[in-house]
Coordinates of N, CA, C and O in Angstrom, one line a residue:
X111 N 7.5 12.9 -18.9 CA 6.8 11.3 -18.4 C 7.3 11.4 -16.9 O 8.0 11.3 -16.2
X112 N 6.2 11.4 -16.4 CA 5.9 11.4 -14.7 C 5.5 10.0 -14.3 O 5.6 8.7 -14.9
X113 N 6.9 9.5 -12.9 CA 7.0 8.1 -12.9 C 6.8 8.1 -11.0 O 7.0 9.0 -10.3
X114 N 5.7 7.1 -10.7 CA 5.5 6.6 -9.3 C 6.0 5.7 -9.2 O 5.9 4.5 -9.7
X115 N 6.7 5.8 -7.8 CA 6.9 4.4 -7.0 C 6.2 4.2 -6.1 O 6.2 5.1 -4.8
X116 N 5.7 3.1 -5.7 CA 4.4 3.0 -4.9 C 4.9 2.0 -3.8 O 5.2 0.6 -4.2
X117 N 5.7 2.5 -2.6 CA 6.1 1.6 -1.7 C 5.2 1.1 -0.6 O 4.6 2.1 0.3
X118 N 5.4 -0.2 -0.4 CA 4.9 -0.7 1.2 C 6.0 -0.2 2.1 O 7.2 -0.3 1.9
X119 N 5.2 -0.2 3.4 CA 6.0 0.0 4.5 C 6.8 -1.2 4.8 O 6.3 -2.3 4.4
X120 N 7.5 -0.8 5.7 CA 8.6 -2.0 6.5 C 8.1 -2.8 7.3 O 6.6 -2.3 7.7
X121 N 8.3 -4.0 7.9 CA 7.9 -5.1 8.8 C 7.0 -4.3 9.7 O 7.9 -3.8 10.8
X122 N 5.8 -4.4 10.2 CA 5.7 -4.8 12.0 C 5.6 -5.7 12.8 O 5.6 -7.3 12.0
X123 N 5.6 -5.9 13.9 CA 4.9 -6.6 14.6 C 4.1 -7.9 14.2 O 3.9 -8.9 14.4
X124 N 3.0 -6.8 13.8 CA 1.8 -7.5 13.5 C 1.8 -8.2 12.2 O 1.4 -9.3 11.9
X125 N 2.7 -7.9 11.2 CA 3.0 -8.5 9.6 C 3.4 -10.0 10.2 O 3.3 -10.6 9.8
X126 N 4.6 -10.0 11.2 CA 5.4 -10.6 11.5 C 4.4 -11.8 11.9 O 4.7 -13.4 11.9
X127 N 3.5 -11.8 13.0 CA 2.4 -12.5 13.4 C 1.4 -12.8 12.5 O 0.4 -13.8 13.0
X128 N 1.4 -12.4 11.6 CA 0.2 -12.5 10.7 C -1.3 -12.1 10.9 O -2.4 -12.1 10.7
X129 N -1.1 -11.1 11.8 CA -2.2 -10.2 11.8 C -2.8 -9.3 10.9 O -2.2 -8.5 10.6
X130 N -4.0 -9.3 10.8 CA -4.3 -7.9 9.6 C -4.5 -6.5 10.5 O -4.6 -6.3 11.9
X131 N -3.7 -6.0 10.2 CA -3.3 -4.3 10.3 C -4.7 -3.1 10.2 O -5.4 -2.5 10.8
X132 N -4.8 -3.1 8.8 CA -6.2 -2.3 8.3 C -5.5 -0.5 8.6 O -4.1 -0.5 8.6
X133 N -6.4 -0.1 9.3 CA -6.0 1.4 9.8 C -5.7 1.4 11.2 O -5.6 2.3 12.0
X134 N -5.1 0.3 11.8 CA -4.6 0.1 13.3 C -3.5 0.8 13.2 O -2.6 0.6 12.3
X135 N -2.7 1.8 13.8 CA -1.9 2.4 13.9 C -0.5 1.6 14.7 O 0.0 1.9 15.8
X136 N -0.1 0.8 14.0 CA 1.1 -0.2 14.4 C 2.3 0.2 14.0 O 2.6 1.1 13.1
X137 N 3.2 0.7 15.0 CA 4.7 0.8 14.5 C 5.4 0.1 13.9 O 5.3 -1.4 14.0
X138 N 6.8 0.5 13.3 CA 7.4 -0.3 12.7 C 8.5 -1.5 13.7 O 8.6 -0.7 14.5
X139 N 8.9 -2.5 13.4 CA 9.4 -3.5 14.6 C 11.0 -2.9 13.8 O 11.2 -2.2 13.2
X140 N 12.0 -3.9 14.8 CA 13.6 -3.4 14.2 C 13.7 -4.1 13.2 O 14.5 -3.1 12.2
X141 N 13.1 -5.2 12.8 CA 13.4 -5.2 10.9 C 12.7 -4.5 10.2 O 13.4 -4.3 9.4
X142 N 11.7 -3.9 10.2 CA 10.9 -3.3 9.7 C 12.1 -2.1 9.7 O 12.0 -1.5 8.6
X143 N 12.4 -1.3 10.4 CA 13.0 0.2 10.5 C 14.6 -0.1 9.8 O 15.0 0.5 8.6
X144 N 15.2 -1.6 10.1 CA 16.3 -1.9 9.1 C 16.0 -2.1 7.4 O 16.4 -1.7 6.6
X145 N 14.7 -2.5 7.1 CA 14.2 -2.7 5.8 C 13.6 -1.2 5.3 O 14.4 -0.8 3.8
X146 N 13.6 -0.3 6.0 CA 13.4 1.0 5.2 C 14.9 1.9 5.4 O 14.9 2.3 4.2
X147 N 15.5 1.5 5.9 CA 17.1 2.1 5.6 C 17.3 1.8 4.3 O 18.2 2.3 3.6
X148 N 17.4 0.1 4.4 CA 17.7 -0.3 3.1 C 17.1 0.2 1.9 O 17.5 0.7 0.5
X149 N 15.6 0.2 1.8 CA 15.1 0.3 0.7 C 15.3 2.4 0.3 O 15.1 2.6 -0.9
X150 N 15.5 2.9 1.5 CA 15.7 4.4 1.7 C 17.0 4.5 0.5 O 16.6 5.4 0.0
X151 N 18.1 3.8 0.5 CA 19.0 3.8 -0.2 C 18.8 3.8 -1.9 O 19.2 4.4 -2.4
X152 N 18.0 2.6 -1.5 CA 17.5 2.3 -3.4 C 17.1 3.1 -3.9 O 17.0 3.7 -5.0
X153 N 15.7 3.5 -3.3 CA 15.0 4.8 -3.8 C 15.6 6.3 -3.8 O 15.2 6.8 -4.9
X154 N 16.5 6.4 -2.9 CA 17.6 7.7 -3.2 C 18.1 7.3 -4.5 O 18.3 8.7 -5.0
X155 N 19.0 6.2 -4.9 CA 19.3 6.4 -6.2 C 18.2 6.8 -7.3 O 18.9 7.0 -8.6
X156 N 17.2 6.3 -7.4 CA 16.5 6.8 -8.1 C 15.9 8.4 -8.8 O 15.0 8.8 -9.4
X157 N 16.6 9.2 -7.5 CA 16.5 10.6 -7.4 C 14.9 11.0 -7.4 O 14.8 12.1 -8.3
X158 N 14.4 10.9 -6.4 CA 12.6 11.5 -6.4 C 12.8 13.0 -5.9 O 13.5 13.6 -5.5
X159 N 12.1 13.4 -6.8 CA 11.6 14.9 -6.4 C 10.1 15.1 -5.3 O 10.4 16.3 -4.6
X160 N 9.7 13.7 -5.0 CA 8.4 14.1 -3.9 C 8.3 13.1 -3.1 O 8.9 12.1 -3.5
X161 N 8.0 13.5 -1.7 CA 8.0 12.1 -1.3 C 6.6 12.0 -0.3 O 6.2 13.3 0.7
X162 N 5.7 11.1 -0.3 CA 4.4 11.4 -0.1 C 3.9 9.8 0.7 O 4.3 9.2 0.3
X163 N 3.8 10.0 2.0 CA 3.1 8.9 2.9 C 1.7 9.0 3.2 O 1.2 9.7 3.6
X164 N 1.4 7.6 3.5 CA -0.1 7.6 4.6 C 0.4 8.0 5.9 O 1.6 8.2 6.3
X165 N -0.4 8.4 6.5 CA -0.1 9.3 7.8 C -0.5 8.1 9.1 O -0.1 8.4 10.3
X166 N -0.3 7.1 8.6 CA -0.2 5.9 9.7 C 1.3 5.6 10.0 O 2.3 5.7 9.1
X167 N 1.6 5.3 11.4 CA 3.6 5.5 11.6 C 4.1 4.5 11.2 O 5.1 4.9 10.8
X168 N 3.7 3.6 10.8 CA 4.1 2.4 10.0 C 5.3 2.8 8.6 O 5.8 2.4 8.1
X169 N 3.9 3.5 7.5 CA 4.4 4.0 6.8 C 5.3 5.7 7.0 O 6.2 6.1 6.0
X170 N 4.8 6.5 7.7 CA 5.6 7.5 7.9 C 6.9 7.5 8.7 O 7.9 7.9 8.2
X171 N 7.1 5.9 9.5 CA 8.5 5.9 9.8 C 9.0 5.0 8.8 O 10.5 5.6 8.6
X172 N 8.7 4.8 7.7 CA 9.4 4.1 6.3 C 9.9 5.5 5.8 O 11.0 5.4 5.2
X173 N 8.5 6.3 5.5 CA 9.1 7.6 4.9 C 10.2 8.2 4.9 O 11.2 9.1 4.6
X174 N 10.5 8.3 6.7 CA 11.4 9.4 7.4 C 12.7 8.5 7.3 O 13.4 9.5 6.9
X175 N 13.0 7.1 7.2 CA 14.2 7.0 6.2 C 14.6 7.1 4.9 O 15.3 7.6 4.5
X176 N 13.6 7.4 4.1 CA 13.5 7.6 3.0 C 13.9 9.2 2.6 O 15.2 9.4 2.3
X177 N 13.1 10.3 3.5 CA 13.5 11.8 3.7 C 15.0 11.9 4.2 O 15.3 12.7 3.7
X178 N 15.5 11.0 5.4 CA 17.0 11.0 5.7 C 18.1 11.0 4.2 O 18.6 11.3 4.2
X179 N 17.8 10.0 3.6 CA 18.7 9.5 2.5 C 18.4 10.1 1.3 O 19.5 10.4 0.5
X180 N 17.2 10.9 1.1 CA 16.9 12.0 0.1 C 17.3 13.4 0.0 O 17.2 14.4 -0.7
X181 N 16.7 13.7 1.5 CA 16.6 15.3 1.8 C 15.3 16.1 1.6 O 15.3 16.9 1.8
X182 N 14.5 15.3 1.2 CA 13.0 15.8 0.8 C 12.3 15.7 2.1 O 12.6 14.9 3.0
X183 N 11.4 16.5 1.9 CA 10.1 16.5 2.9 C 9.0 15.6 3.1 O 8.4 15.6 1.7
X184 N 8.6 14.8 3.8 CA 7.7 13.7 3.7 C 6.3 14.6 4.0 O 5.7 15.7 5.2
X185 N 5.3 14.7 2.7 CA 3.8 15.1 3.2 C 3.4 14.0 3.0 O 3.3 12.6 2.8
X186 N 2.1 13.9 4.5 CA 0.9 12.6 4.8 C -0.1 13.1 4.3 O -0.5 14.5 3.7
X187 N -0.5 11.7 3.7 CA -2.2 12.3 3.3 C -2.9 10.7 3.7 O -2.6 9.7 3.6
X188 N -3.9 11.0 4.6 CA -4.7 10.1 5.0 C -5.7 9.3 4.2 O -5.9 7.8 4.6
X189 N -5.4 9.5 2.9 CA -6.3 9.0 1.7 C -5.3 7.7 1.6 O -5.6 6.6 0.6
X190 N -4.2 7.4 1.8 CA -3.3 6.6 1.4 C -2.9 5.5 2.6 O -2.3 4.8 2.6
X191 N -4.0 5.8 3.7 CA -4.0 4.3 4.5 C -4.5 2.8 3.9 O -5.2 2.5 2.8
X192 N -4.0 2.0 5.0 CA -4.8 0.9 4.6 C -6.1 0.3 4.3 O -6.8 1.3 4.5
X193 N -6.7 -0.2 3.8 CA -8.1 -0.8 3.8 C -8.4 -0.5 5.0 O -7.9 -1.4 5.9
X194 N -9.6 0.0 5.4 CA -10.7 -0.3 6.9 C -11.1 -1.7 7.2 O -12.0 -1.8 6.2
X195 N -10.3 -2.7 7.8 CA -11.1 -4.1 8.1 C -11.5 -4.2 9.5 O -12.3 -5.0 10.0
X196 N -11.9 -2.8 9.9 CA -13.2 -3.1 11.4 C -12.8 -4.2 12.7 O -12.1 -4.0 12.7
X197 N -13.8 -5.2 12.4 CA -13.9 -5.9 13.7 C -12.8 -6.8 12.9 O -12.2 -7.7 13.8
X198 N -12.1 -7.3 12.1 CA -10.9 -7.8 11.8 C -9.6 -7.5 11.9 O -8.6 -8.1 12.0
X199 N -9.4 -6.3 12.2 CA -8.2 -5.5 12.7 C -7.4 -6.5 13.8 O -8.1 -6.6 15.0
X200 N -6.6 -6.8 13.7 CA -6.1 -7.8 15.0 C -5.8 -9.4 15.1 O -5.3 -9.8 15.6
X201 N -6.8 -9.9 14.1 CA -7.0 -11.4 14.2 C -6.1 -11.9 12.8 O -5.8 -11.2 12.0
X202 N -5.8 -12.9 13.0 CA -5.1 -14.0 12.2 C -6.0 -14.6 11.3 O -7.0 -14.4 11.4
X203 N -5.1 -15.1 10.5 CA -6.1 -16.0 9.1 C -7.0 -16.8 10.1 O -8.3 -17.1 9.5
X204 N -6.5 -17.7 10.6 CA -7.0 -18.8 11.2 C -8.2 -18.3 12.5 O -9.0 -19.0 12.4
X205 N -8.0 -17.0 12.8 CA -8.9 -16.5 13.7 C -10.2 -16.1 13.0 O -11.4 -16.2 13.5
X206 N -9.5 -15.5 11.5 CA -11.2 -15.5 10.9 C -11.8 -16.0 10.3 O -12.7 -15.9 9.8
X207 N -10.9 -17.3 9.5 CA -11.3 -18.4 9.2 C -12.8 -19.0 10.4 O -13.6 -19.7 9.7
X208 N -12.4 -19.1 11.5 CA -13.1 -19.5 12.4 C -14.0 -18.8 12.7 O -15.3 -19.1 13.1
X209 N -14.2 -17.6 12.6 CA -15.3 -16.8 13.2 C -16.2 -16.1 12.1 O -17.3 -15.8 11.8
X210 N -15.6 -15.9 11.0 CA -16.0 -15.5 9.5 C -15.8 -16.5 8.6 O -15.1 -16.0 7.2
X211 N -15.9 -17.7 8.7 CA -15.4 -18.6 7.6 C -16.4 -17.9 6.1 O -15.2 -18.5 5.2
X212 N -17.5 -18.1 5.5 CA -17.7 -17.5 4.4 C -17.0 -16.2 3.7 O -16.1 -16.6 2.8
X213 N -17.2 -15.6 4.6 CA -16.5 -13.9 4.5 C -15.3 -14.4 4.1 O -14.7 -13.5 3.0
X214 N -14.0 -15.0 4.9 CA -13.0 -15.0 4.9 C -12.6 -15.8 3.4 O -11.9 -15.8 2.5
X215 N -13.1 -16.9 3.1 CA -12.9 -17.5 2.0 C -13.1 -16.7 0.8 O -12.4 -16.8 -0.4
X216 N -14.6 -15.7 0.8 CA -14.3 -14.7 -0.5 C -13.5 -13.6 -0.6 O -12.8 -13.3 -1.5
X217 N -13.0 -13.7 0.7 CA -11.8 -12.7 0.4 C -10.8 -13.0 0.2 O -10.1 -12.4 -0.7
X218 N -10.2 -14.3 0.6 CA -9.3 -15.1 0.5 C -8.7 -15.1 -1.5 O -8.1 -15.3 -2.3
X219 N -10.3 -15.3 -1.9 CA -10.3 -15.8 -3.5 C -10.5 -14.2 -4.2 O -10.7 -14.2 -5.2
X220 N -10.4 -13.6 -3.6 CA -10.3 -11.8 -4.3 C -11.9 -11.3 -4.5 O -12.1 -10.4 -5.1
X221 N -12.8 -11.8 -3.8 CA -14.0 -11.6 -4.3 C -14.8 -10.5 -3.0 O -14.0 -10.5 -1.9
X222 N -15.7 -9.5 -3.6 CA -16.0 -8.6 -2.3 C -16.6 -9.1 -0.8 O -17.5 -10.4 -1.5
X223 N -16.5 -8.1 0.2 CA -17.2 -9.1 1.1 C -18.0 -7.9 1.8 O -17.5 -6.7 1.6
X224 N -19.0 -8.5 2.8 CA -19.7 -7.1 3.1 C -19.9 -7.3 4.8 O -20.6 -8.4 5.1
X225 N -19.0 -6.6 5.5 CA -19.6 -6.9 6.8 C -19.4 -5.4 7.4 O -18.2 -4.6 7.3
X226 N -20.2 -4.6 8.3 CA -20.0 -3.7 9.1 C -18.5 -3.2 9.6 O -18.1 -3.9 9.9
X227 N -18.0 -2.0 8.9 CA -16.9 -1.5 9.2 C -15.9 -2.2 8.3 O -14.5 -1.4 8.4
X228 N -16.3 -3.1 7.5 CA -15.0 -3.1 6.7 C -14.8 -2.2 5.6 O -16.4 -2.5 4.4
X229 N -14.2 -1.8 4.8 CA -14.2 -0.7 3.6 C -14.7 -1.5 2.5 O -14.1 -2.8 2.1
X230 N -15.4 -0.9 1.7 CA -15.8 -1.6 0.5 C -14.4 -1.2 -0.7 O -13.8 -0.5 -0.6
X231 N -14.2 -2.6 -1.3 CA -13.0 -2.3 -2.3 C -13.2 -1.0 -3.2 O -12.3 -0.5 -3.8
X232 N -14.5 -0.8 -3.6 CA -14.8 0.6 -4.6 C -14.0 1.7 -3.7 O -13.3 2.3 -4.6
X233 N -14.3 1.8 -2.5 CA -13.9 3.2 -2.1 C -12.6 3.3 -1.6 O -11.9 4.1 -1.8
X234 N -12.0 1.9 -1.5 CA -10.4 1.9 -1.4 C -9.9 2.3 -2.8 O -8.8 3.0 -2.8
X235 N -10.5 2.0 -3.7 CA -9.9 2.0 -5.1 C -9.9 3.9 -5.3 O -8.7 4.3 -6.0
X236 N -11.0 4.0 -5.1 CA -11.4 5.8 -5.3 C -10.8 6.2 -4.5 O -9.8 7.5 -5.2
X237 N -10.4 6.5 -3.4 CA -9.3 7.0 -2.4 C -8.1 7.2 -2.8 O -7.4 8.1 -2.9
X238 N -7.6 5.6 -3.1 CA -6.0 5.6 -3.6 C -5.6 6.2 -5.1 O -4.8 7.0 -5.1
X239 N -6.6 6.2 -5.8 CA -6.6 6.4 -6.9 C -6.3 8.2 -7.0 O -5.3 8.9 -7.5
X240 N -7.2 8.7 -6.4 CA -6.9 10.6 -6.1 C -6.0 10.5 -5.6 O -5.5 11.6 -5.9
X241 N -5.5 10.1 -4.6 CA -4.3 10.3 -3.6 C -3.1 10.1 -4.6 O -2.1 11.1 -4.6
X242 N -3.0 8.9 -5.6 CA -1.9 9.1 -6.2 C -1.7 9.6 -7.4 O -0.9 10.7 -8.0
X243 N -2.9 10.1 -8.3 CA -2.7 11.7 -8.7 C -2.5 12.8 -8.5 O -1.7 13.7 -9.2
X244 N -2.7 13.2 -7.1 CA -2.4 14.2 -6.3 C -1.1 14.4 -6.3 O -0.5 15.1 -6.3
X245 N -0.8 13.0 -5.7 CA 0.8 13.0 -5.5 C 1.8 13.0 -7.1 O 2.5 13.9 -7.0
X246 N 1.2 12.6 -8.0 CA 1.9 12.6 -9.0 C 1.9 14.3 -9.5 O 2.8 14.0 -9.7
X247 N 1.0 14.8 -9.5 CA 0.7 16.3 -9.9 C 1.6 17.0 -8.9 O 1.8 18.1 -9.3
X248 N 2.3 16.4 -7.8 CA 3.0 17.4 -7.3 C 4.5 17.4 -8.1 O 5.2 18.6 -8.1
X249 N 4.7 16.7 -9.5 CA 5.8 16.6 -9.7 C 5.5 16.3 -10.9 O 6.5 15.1 -11.4
X250 N 5.0 16.9 -11.6 CA 4.8 16.6 -13.3 C 6.0 16.6 -14.2 O 6.8 17.2 -14.0
X251 N 6.4 15.2 -14.7 CA 7.5 15.0 -15.2 C 8.8 14.7 -14.2 O 9.8 13.7 -14.9
X252 N 8.0 14.5 -13.2 CA 9.2 13.8 -12.3 C 9.3 12.4 -11.6 O 8.4 11.5 -12.0
X253 N 10.0 12.3 -10.6 CA 9.6 11.2 -9.4 C 8.9 11.2 -8.5 O 9.3 12.1 -7.7
X254 N 7.8 10.4 -8.1 CA 7.3 10.4 -6.8 C 7.1 9.4 -6.0 O 7.0 8.6 -6.9
X255 N 7.8 9.5 -4.9 CA 7.8 7.9 -4.0 C 6.5 8.2 -3.0 O 6.5 9.1 -2.4
X256 N 5.7 7.3 -3.1 CA 4.5 7.0 -2.3 C 4.5 6.0 -1.5 O 4.9 4.8 -2.0
X257 N 4.5 6.2 0.0 CA 4.7 5.2 0.9 C 3.4 4.9 1.6 O 2.7 5.9 2.2
X258 N 3.1 3.6 1.2 CA 1.4 3.4 1.4 C 1.3 1.9 2.4 O 2.5 1.4 2.8
X259 N 0.6 1.2 1.9 CA 0.2 -0.1 2.5 C 0.3 -1.5 1.5 O -0.6 -0.7 0.2
X260 N 0.2 -2.6 1.6 CA -0.2 -3.5 0.6 C -0.7 -3.5 0.0 O -1.6 -3.5 -1.4
X261 N -2.1 -3.9 0.5 CA -3.7 -3.8 0.1 C -4.0 -2.4 -0.7 O -4.9 -2.6 -1.8
X262 N -3.5 -1.4 0.0 CA -4.0 0.2 -0.7 C -3.3 0.4 -2.3 O -4.2 0.8 -2.8
X263 N -2.0 0.0 -2.1 CA -1.4 0.2 -3.2 C -1.7 -0.7 -4.4 O -1.9 -0.3 -5.8
X264 N -2.2 -2.5 -3.9 CA -2.7 -2.9 -5.3 C -3.9 -2.5 -5.7 O -4.1 -2.2 -6.8
X265 N -4.8 -1.5 -4.7 CA -6.2 -0.9 -5.3 C -5.8 0.3 -6.0 O -6.5 0.1 -7.1
X266 N -4.8 0.6 -5.6 CA -4.3 1.9 -6.2 C -4.0 1.6 -7.9 O -4.1 2.5 -8.8
X267 N -2.5 1.1 -7.9 CA -2.2 0.6 -9.1 C -3.5 0.4 -10.0 O -3.4 0.8 -11.3
X268 N -4.2 -0.9 -9.6 CA -5.5 -1.2 -10.3 C -6.4 -0.1 -11.0 O -6.4 -0.1 -12.2
X269 N -6.3 0.7 -10.1 CA -7.6 1.9 -10.6 C -6.8 2.8 -11.7 O -7.7 2.8 -12.4
X270 N -5.7 3.0 -11.2 CA -4.8 3.9 -12.3 C -4.6 3.1 -13.8 O -4.9 3.9 -14.7
X271 N -4.5 1.8 -13.5 CA -4.2 1.0 -14.7 C -5.8 0.4 -15.4 O -5.9 0.1 -16.7
X272 N -6.7 1.0 -14.8 CA -7.6 0.5 -15.1 C -8.3 -0.8 -15.6 O -8.9 -1.0 -16.3
X273 N -7.8 -1.5 -14.6 CA -8.1 -2.7 -14.3 C -8.8 -3.2 -13.7 O -9.5 -3.2 -12.9
X274 N -10.1 -4.6 -14.4 CA -11.4 -4.7 -13.6 C -10.6 -5.5 -12.2 O -9.5 -6.0 -12.0
X275 N -11.6 -5.4 -11.4 CA -10.8 -6.1 -10.1 C -10.9 -7.8 -10.2 O -9.7 -8.3 -9.1
X276 N -11.2 -8.7 -11.1 CA -10.7 -10.1 -10.9 C -9.4 -9.6 -11.7 O -8.6 -11.0 -11.4
X277 N -8.8 -8.9 -12.3 CA -7.5 -8.7 -13.0 C -6.5 -8.4 -11.4 O -5.5 -8.6 -11.2
X278 N -7.2 -6.9 -10.7 CA -6.6 -6.6 -9.9 C -6.4 -7.4 -8.8 O -4.8 -7.5 -8.3
X279 N -7.1 -8.6 -8.5 CA -6.5 -9.8 -7.4 C -5.5 -10.8 -7.5 O -4.8 -11.1 -7.1
X280 N -5.2 -10.6 -8.9 CA -4.1 -11.2 -9.1 C -2.7 -10.6 -9.4 O -1.5 -11.2 -9.3
X281 N -2.6 -9.2 -8.7 CA -1.7 -9.1 -8.8 C -0.9 -9.3 -7.5 O -1.4 -9.3 -6.3
X282 N 0.1 -10.0 -7.2 CA 1.3 -10.5 -6.3 C 1.1 -9.3 -5.4 O 1.7 -8.1 -5.4
X283 N 1.2 -9.5 -3.9 CA 1.6 -8.9 -2.2 C 3.1 -8.1 -2.8 O 3.6 -8.9 -3.0
X284 N 2.8 -6.8 -2.5 CA 4.3 -6.3 -2.1 C 4.6 -6.7 -1.1 O 4.3 -6.8 0.3
X285 N 6.3 -7.2 -1.1 CA 6.6 -7.3 0.1 C 7.3 -6.3 0.9 O 7.0 -5.1 0.4
X286 N 7.3 -6.5 2.1 CA 7.6 -5.2 3.1 C 9.0 -4.1 2.1 O 9.8 -5.0 2.1
X287 N 8.4 -3.1 1.9 CA 9.5 -2.3 1.6 C 9.7 -2.5 0.2 O 10.9 -2.3 -0.3
X288 N 9.2 -2.8 -0.7 CA 9.5 -3.2 -2.0 C 8.2 -2.0 -2.5 O 7.4 -1.4 -2.1
X289 N 8.0 -2.3 -3.9 CA 7.7 -1.0 -4.7 C 7.0 -1.3 -6.0 O 7.6 -2.4 -6.3
X290 N 6.0 -0.9 -6.5 CA 5.5 -0.9 -8.0 C 5.9 0.7 -8.8 O 5.9 1.6 -8.1
X291 N 6.3 0.5 -9.6 CA 6.9 1.7 -10.5 C 5.7 1.6 -12.1 O 5.7 1.0 -12.4
X292 N 5.0 2.6 -11.9 CA 4.3 3.3 -12.8 C 4.8 4.2 -13.6 O 5.4 5.3 -13.1
X293 N 4.7 4.4 -14.7 CA 4.9 5.7 -15.8 C 3.8 6.0 -16.7 O 3.3 5.2 -17.1
X294 N 3.7 7.7 -16.3 CA 2.4 8.2 -17.0 C 3.7 8.9 -18.4 O 3.9 9.8 -18.3
X295 N 2.6 8.4 -19.6 CA 3.0 9.3 -21.0 C 2.4 9.3 -21.5 O 0.8 10.1 -20.9
X296 N 2.1 9.7 -22.8 CA 1.0 9.9 -23.7 C 0.0 9.1 -23.5 O -1.3 9.4 -24.1
X297 N 0.2 7.7 -23.6 CA -0.9 6.8 -23.6 C -1.6 6.3 -22.2 O -2.4 5.8 -22.0
X298 N -0.9 7.5 -21.5 CA -1.5 7.3 -19.8 C -0.8 6.2 -19.2 O 0.4 6.1 -19.5
X299 N -1.3 5.6 -18.0 CA -0.3 5.3 -17.0 C 0.1 3.9 -17.2 O -1.2 3.0 -18.0
X300 N 1.4 3.4 -17.3 CA 1.7 2.0 -17.7 C 2.4 1.3 -16.3 O 3.1 2.0 -15.3
X301 N 2.3 0.1 -16.2 CA 3.2 -0.7 -15.2 C 4.8 -0.9 -15.8 O 4.7 -1.9 -16.8
X302 N 5.7 -0.7 -15.1 CA 6.8 -0.9 -15.6 C 7.5 -1.8 -14.6 O 7.9 -2.9 -15.6
X303 N 7.2 -2.1 -13.4 CA 8.3 -3.3 -12.8 C 7.0 -3.0 -11.4 O 6.2 -2.5 -11.1
X304 N 7.1 -4.5 -10.8 CA 6.1 -4.9 -9.5 C 7.2 -5.7 -8.5 O 7.8 -6.4 -9.2
X305 N 7.2 -5.1 -7.5 CA 7.9 -5.7 -6.0 C 9.3 -5.8 -6.2 O 10.4 -6.4 -6.2
X306 N 9.6 -4.6 -6.6 CA 10.8 -4.0 -6.3 C 11.6 -4.0 -5.3 O 10.9 -3.4 -4.4
X307 N 12.7 -4.4 -5.5 CA 13.5 -4.0 -3.9 C 14.8 -4.8 -3.2 O 14.8 -5.4 -4.5
X308 N 15.0 -4.7 -2.5 CA 16.3 -5.4 -2.2 C 16.0 -6.7 -1.7 O 15.0 -7.1 -1.4

């Protein structure tokens, strides 16, 4: 049985101020580094065999703490990046509601939005599911820790479980440095737990 622990990165300054990060490369805050160290100890106790992370620095910095705790080497995969939000990146919810009221309302309702530069949900699901399956293939029957981003994690989990969009949108957001556990057995992937962490 292969186990995937799909972890969100630690807090950044933009997380704290409520700004959409998307694929903007923001580093961890002091709080985020502390969260990563705490999560690293918890994840090390799961005895992971492989560690893979998004190539954005908030993910690689989180993964570096896990690598220190486990002795593993971090492999990076750009397919594990957050959804690209184009012109929305750097904006707060209030700013989005003013500038894009209709699209913002749809986004908050979990519905598709079509804005130039904003990545389609289907594209995120496809690249994330492929990246997660490739990560799992690195340790068949073992435990793989994947450090990624909140929205991307949700889409990847939903894709592996075969959930339709209206079900995926009901999955609660991962807190910083929390993770979802999936296991693959004879019947395929199963959700074991969600939003685990300290």
